[in-house]
XYZ file of C-alpha atoms in Angstrom:
369
model
C -9.731 -11.136 -40.019
C -11.505 -8.894 -37.549
C -9.363 -6.502 -35.509
C -8.767 -7.529 -31.839
C -10.629 -5.606 -29.145
C -8.259 -3.365 -27.169
C -7.137 -4.732 -23.708
C -7.427 -2.276 -20.931
C -4.099 -1.968 -18.950
C -4.119 -0.068 -15.692
C -0.712 1.132 -14.446
C -0.670 2.888 -11.038
C 2.360 4.842 -9.723
C 3.327 5.728 -13.284
C 4.144 9.391 -12.764
C 7.847 8.678 -12.347
C 8.699 10.941 -9.449
C 9.314 10.700 -5.730
C 6.238 10.973 -3.588
C 5.111 10.284 -0.053
C 3.694 6.838 0.697
C 0.230 6.417 -0.742
C -2.725 6.221 1.632
C -4.609 2.958 1.755
C -7.092 2.385 -1.020
C -10.672 2.219 0.223
C -12.898 -0.305 -1.438
C -16.211 0.959 -2.814
C -18.943 -1.442 -3.934
C -19.398 -1.494 -7.660
C -22.596 -2.665 -9.146
C -21.237 -2.245 -12.687
C -18.578 -4.863 -12.016
C -20.145 -7.793 -13.885
C -20.962 -5.639 -16.919
C -17.608 -3.863 -17.164
C -15.607 -6.851 -16.414
C -17.043 -9.155 -19.031
C -14.440 -11.133 -21.127
C -13.120 -9.268 -24.089
C -14.090 -5.865 -22.797
C -10.530 -4.906 -22.034
C -7.701 -5.498 -19.659
C -6.465 -3.426 -16.734
C -2.982 -3.944 -15.276
C -2.643 -2.101 -12.001
C 0.810 -1.219 -10.860
C 1.651 0.468 -7.593
C 5.132 2.019 -7.020
C 6.288 4.250 -4.170
C 8.773 6.063 -6.401
C 6.997 5.388 -9.632
C 10.044 4.303 -11.514
C 8.940 0.736 -12.284
C 5.519 1.921 -13.498
C 7.037 4.655 -15.587
C 9.443 2.123 -17.144
C 6.572 -0.378 -17.668
C 4.095 1.927 -19.449
C 6.007 2.139 -22.765
C 6.685 -1.555 -22.766
C 3.019 -2.255 -22.501
C 2.279 0.332 -25.243
C 4.790 -1.355 -27.491
C 3.227 -4.826 -27.045
C 5.956 -6.263 -24.854
C 3.462 -7.489 -22.226
C 0.530 -8.649 -24.237
C 1.748 -9.268 -27.764
C 2.722 -7.340 -30.892
C -0.803 -7.575 -32.304
C -2.825 -6.697 -29.174
C -4.124 -3.101 -28.956
C -4.229 -1.620 -25.541
C -5.912 1.138 -23.641
C -3.806 2.356 -20.798
C -5.359 3.321 -17.436
C -2.979 5.131 -15.120
C -3.690 5.570 -11.474
C -1.665 7.695 -9.078
C -2.133 9.708 -5.850
C -3.116 13.383 -5.800
C 0.524 14.431 -4.995
C 1.568 13.108 -8.436
C -1.512 14.180 -10.480
C 0.313 16.799 -12.487
C 3.186 14.489 -13.230
C 0.775 11.851 -14.305
C -0.746 14.268 -16.837
C 2.816 14.707 -18.204
C 3.224 10.943 -18.604
C -0.072 10.957 -20.529
C 1.290 13.624 -22.813
C 4.495 11.540 -23.411
C 2.410 8.523 -24.313
C 0.391 10.510 -26.808
C 3.542 12.119 -28.256
C 5.186 8.664 -28.651
C 2.407 7.654 -31.078
C 2.544 4.016 -30.218
C 0.521 2.224 -32.989
C -0.918 -0.270 -30.364
C -2.036 2.419 -27.967
C -5.682 3.053 -28.555
C -6.444 5.309 -25.588
C -4.926 6.774 -22.338
C -6.817 7.458 -19.020
C -4.867 9.270 -16.308
C -6.743 9.421 -12.954
C -6.396 9.680 -9.189
C -9.721 7.944 -8.742
C -9.274 4.358 -7.756
C -12.802 3.513 -8.759
C -12.370 4.912 -12.294
C -9.039 3.220 -12.636
C -9.865 -0.311 -11.226
C -13.293 -0.868 -12.720
C -13.136 -3.923 -14.933
C -9.420 -4.628 -14.288
C -8.222 -7.946 -15.788
C -4.617 -7.815 -14.639
C -3.286 -6.001 -11.616
C 0.423 -5.488 -11.070
C 1.031 -4.404 -7.497
C 4.429 -2.626 -7.305
C 3.725 -0.397 -4.256
C 4.272 -1.219 -0.622
C 5.710 0.233 2.515
C 9.575 0.041 2.577
C 11.487 -0.679 5.712
C 13.048 2.506 7.024
C 15.942 2.971 9.483
C 14.921 2.053 12.958
C 11.852 0.101 11.941
C 11.185 -3.482 13.242
C 10.099 -6.141 10.837
C 6.658 -6.235 12.436
C 6.286 -2.478 11.958
C 6.914 -2.889 8.279
C 4.671 -5.919 8.016
C 1.864 -4.138 9.818
C 2.028 -1.289 7.251
C 1.996 -3.729 4.289
C -0.753 -5.860 5.684
C -2.898 -2.769 5.966
C -2.013 -1.737 2.413
C -2.690 -5.081 0.889
C -5.778 -5.713 2.797
C -7.199 -2.541 1.431
C -5.968 -3.149 -2.121
C -7.489 -6.634 -1.944
C -10.844 -5.114 -1.077
C -10.543 -2.654 -3.954
C -9.861 -5.511 -6.407
C -12.656 -7.532 -4.798
C -15.090 -4.712 -5.425
C -14.000 -3.485 -8.910
C -11.894 -6.111 -10.689
C -13.156 -8.390 -13.470
C -13.974 -11.901 -12.261
C -11.010 -13.320 -14.241
C -8.518 -10.787 -12.783
C -4.850 -11.922 -12.727
C -2.784 -10.362 -9.947
C 0.945 -9.961 -9.844
C 2.547 -8.665 -6.601
C 5.922 -7.092 -6.932
C 6.262 -5.031 -3.722
C 8.209 -6.635 -0.916
C 7.635 -8.842 1.036
C 6.074 -9.879 -2.293
C 5.173 -13.447 -1.356
C 3.511 -12.532 1.822
C 1.802 -9.421 0.411
C 0.312 -11.724 -2.265
C -0.900 -14.137 0.455
C -2.595 -11.318 2.323
C -4.170 -10.033 -0.807
C -5.481 -13.574 -1.523
C -7.041 -13.737 1.909
C -9.027 -10.572 1.463
C -10.050 -10.960 -2.141
C -11.812 -14.444 -1.842
C -13.704 -14.188 -5.140
C -10.359 -13.958 -6.982
C -9.282 -17.604 -7.642
C -6.048 -18.493 -5.797
C -4.512 -19.550 -9.140
C -4.958 -15.962 -10.308
C -2.733 -14.419 -7.558
C 1.049 -14.547 -8.045
C 4.157 -12.724 -7.032
C 7.224 -11.742 -9.122
C 10.252 -14.030 -8.983
C 10.789 -13.721 -12.731
C 13.293 -10.887 -12.084
C 15.411 -13.338 -9.995
C 14.857 -16.013 -12.712
C 16.190 -13.675 -15.356
C 19.118 -12.719 -13.217
C 20.081 -16.375 -12.938
C 19.877 -16.771 -16.719
C 21.979 -13.656 -17.141
C 24.715 -14.887 -14.812
C 24.945 -18.239 -16.577
C 25.029 -16.408 -19.965
C 27.861 -14.180 -18.783
C 29.791 -17.114 -17.294
C 29.645 -19.186 -20.503
C 29.861 -16.426 -23.013
C 26.550 -17.522 -24.659
C 23.403 -15.729 -25.637
C 20.937 -15.580 -22.743
C 18.244 -16.733 -25.092
C 20.075 -20.041 -25.434
C 19.875 -20.555 -21.550
C 16.691 -21.985 -20.049
C 15.040 -23.812 -17.204
C 16.923 -22.228 -14.279
C 14.558 -22.208 -11.216
C 13.962 -19.855 -8.347
C 12.587 -21.709 -5.414
C 10.786 -19.996 -2.484
C 10.875 -16.382 -1.313
C 11.666 -13.250 -3.191
C 14.322 -12.436 -0.638
C 17.887 -13.288 0.112
C 16.796 -16.709 1.181
C 15.618 -17.663 -2.336
C 17.374 -20.617 -3.938
C 18.495 -20.151 -7.561
C 18.802 -23.754 -8.859
C 20.580 -24.615 -12.128
C 20.368 -28.449 -11.715
C 17.741 -28.714 -14.478
C 18.980 -25.697 -16.584
C 20.310 -26.224 -20.088
C 22.205 -24.347 -22.758
C 21.542 -24.674 -26.544
C 24.808 -25.549 -28.309
C 25.801 -26.558 -31.851
C 25.599 -30.177 -30.657
C 22.306 -29.845 -28.930
C 21.128 -28.895 -25.411
C 23.730 -29.395 -22.651
C 23.319 -29.242 -18.841
C 24.565 -26.042 -17.393
C 26.620 -27.895 -14.738
C 28.331 -29.932 -17.573
C 29.290 -26.696 -19.363
C 30.291 -24.623 -16.375
C 32.326 -27.434 -14.750
C 32.643 -25.564 -11.462
C 30.248 -26.755 -8.731
C 32.007 -24.547 -6.200
C 30.965 -21.480 -8.183
C 27.466 -22.752 -8.996
C 26.838 -23.698 -5.300
C 28.421 -20.565 -3.885
C 29.185 -17.281 -5.747
C 26.446 -17.814 -8.374
C 23.703 -18.253 -5.807
C 24.886 -15.305 -3.695
C 25.149 -13.079 -6.737
C 21.601 -13.727 -7.767
C 20.357 -13.436 -4.158
C 22.128 -10.133 -3.602
C 21.698 -8.588 -7.113
C 19.083 -6.050 -6.043
C 21.287 -4.726 -3.291
C 24.235 -4.447 -5.729
C 22.124 -2.374 -8.085
C 21.055 -0.096 -5.353
C 24.689 0.361 -4.309
C 25.742 1.095 -7.937
C 22.726 3.170 -8.974
C 21.552 4.600 -5.704
C 18.084 3.503 -6.832
C 16.364 0.131 -6.886
C 15.899 -1.864 -10.019
C 13.365 -0.428 -12.334
C 14.056 -1.251 -15.978
C 14.843 -4.945 -15.186
C 11.868 -5.198 -12.851
C 9.473 -3.714 -15.418
C 10.842 -6.066 -18.089
C 10.469 -9.066 -15.849
C 6.859 -8.070 -15.003
C 6.125 -8.041 -18.736
C 7.768 -11.521 -19.106
C 5.666 -12.828 -16.265
C 2.408 -11.621 -17.555
C 3.217 -12.430 -21.174
C 4.040 -16.033 -20.454
C 1.025 -16.392 -18.091
C -1.370 -15.044 -20.678
C 0.179 -16.238 -23.902
C 1.980 -19.387 -22.745
C 5.547 -20.636 -22.349
C 7.570 -22.242 -25.153
C 7.497 -26.003 -25.439
C 10.054 -27.507 -23.219
C 10.735 -24.353 -21.288
C 9.658 -23.537 -17.738
C 9.869 -20.280 -15.832
C 9.635 -19.244 -12.135
C 6.467 -17.753 -10.586
C 5.519 -17.205 -6.972
C 2.268 -19.153 -6.690
C -0.026 -20.635 -4.097
C 1.559 -23.928 -2.922
C -0.364 -27.183 -3.096
C 2.243 -29.132 -1.284
C 4.378 -29.957 -4.305
C 8.014 -30.770 -3.553
C 7.263 -30.953 0.152
C 6.607 -27.258 0.319
C 3.974 -26.500 2.975
C 0.560 -25.732 1.396
C -0.818 -22.302 1.970
C 2.314 -20.392 1.164
C 2.986 -18.246 -1.915
C 6.196 -19.909 -3.022
C 8.239 -19.671 -6.200
C 8.054 -22.903 -8.336
C 9.092 -23.826 -11.812
C 5.875 -23.569 -13.958
C 4.688 -23.925 -17.514
C 1.777 -21.829 -18.874
C -0.865 -22.580 -21.355
C -4.330 -21.152 -22.045
C -3.886 -18.476 -19.382
C -3.196 -20.961 -16.632
C 0.117 -21.980 -14.925
C 0.946 -25.504 -13.878
C 3.794 -26.467 -11.491
C 6.424 -28.698 -13.205
C 6.290 -32.024 -11.391
C 8.855 -34.869 -10.941
C 12.070 -32.924 -10.926
C 14.805 -34.794 -8.857
C 15.807 -32.771 -5.786
C 19.261 -33.359 -4.220
C 20.132 -32.991 -0.596
C 21.811 -29.593 -1.181
C 18.691 -28.259 -2.906
C 16.326 -29.771 -0.244
C 18.062 -27.797 2.487
C 17.858 -24.629 0.526
C 14.213 -25.151 -0.374
C 13.266 -25.911 3.196
C 15.108 -22.894 4.525
C 13.297 -20.463 2.301
C 9.997 -22.162 3.049
C 10.732 -21.683 6.748
C 11.281 -18.006 6.219
C 7.968 -17.759 4.401
C 6.165 -19.570 7.171
C 7.619 -17.081 9.716
C 6.543 -14.175 7.514
C 3.069 -15.655 7.234
C 2.743 -16.026 11.030
C 4.037 -12.441 11.448
C 1.518 -11.061 8.921
C -1.385 -12.952 10.474
C -0.414 -11.667 13.924
C -0.696 -8.130 12.498
C -4.351 -8.881 11.588
C -5.227 -9.814 15.239
């Protein structure tokens, strides 16, 4: 059996140290795009991180095959700003020293053209964080500028089949802006990360019931990657010795499921910051791997996961939003799970988070004026 071609994975913000906000990426036309982006020529996963911690946590996971599979060789492309150039060299040294069998090469660069050419997967972790005294529109203006520029860079340099995962907040709306300014990238190839919230929901159920998290499945995150998200366990099940059982049947505490459970998942990021004095990095990196792996390699039969994707109007969600839905994946494509019954409690929660996304969209578009 012939050895697989290495997939090129681009990670930006991988230096793992504090740095000033990155300047906007300028798009440069790339006549080599069609040749360098041909299928099978490699894969580039692009990750932007203000502090670098998610990118730094993600790099060894990719090199070990967590993202793309245990038999898939990779060539890592790492992009960072000039401020972090020396630290980036250090990360390259560490990767070489780790002697990962799947890692077939490492490129460390501050040149966005060198890094982005031929990218097949882009994981966008970086954005402009809200600082004390800033209004929402100020933050949105900064992020619109960043994602408009990054979209242009992807438009110019990415492979035609590029898959994009946006992590930086406001993730859903950042993904929507990126979609608007990278029109050659299919809308089905642009997503945002709600898998972290999905995994948090699975973890809370696992802890509550004292079962293995691998035995819990089909929780859903609806809507925005924010505190308005709706973690829904109405369709979630747990594998038991007597077969799969509904989570609600096993927990037998609707007050907890409709109250504390939802609030815990919604506020988990803030709780980690309070405890760690830093935002989630390890869990975010792991969830990004889960998101891409399922998207590329497929979900297990009978299992669905949560992805922020472009709404087609399913479940009464306004079309034109990037909204988290339950999806299955096969052949490198996601499909929204259809026909799930929605009760009145869920409907209100789903509508509320959709309203927040509509307001964010309007604010973002006003920043473009």
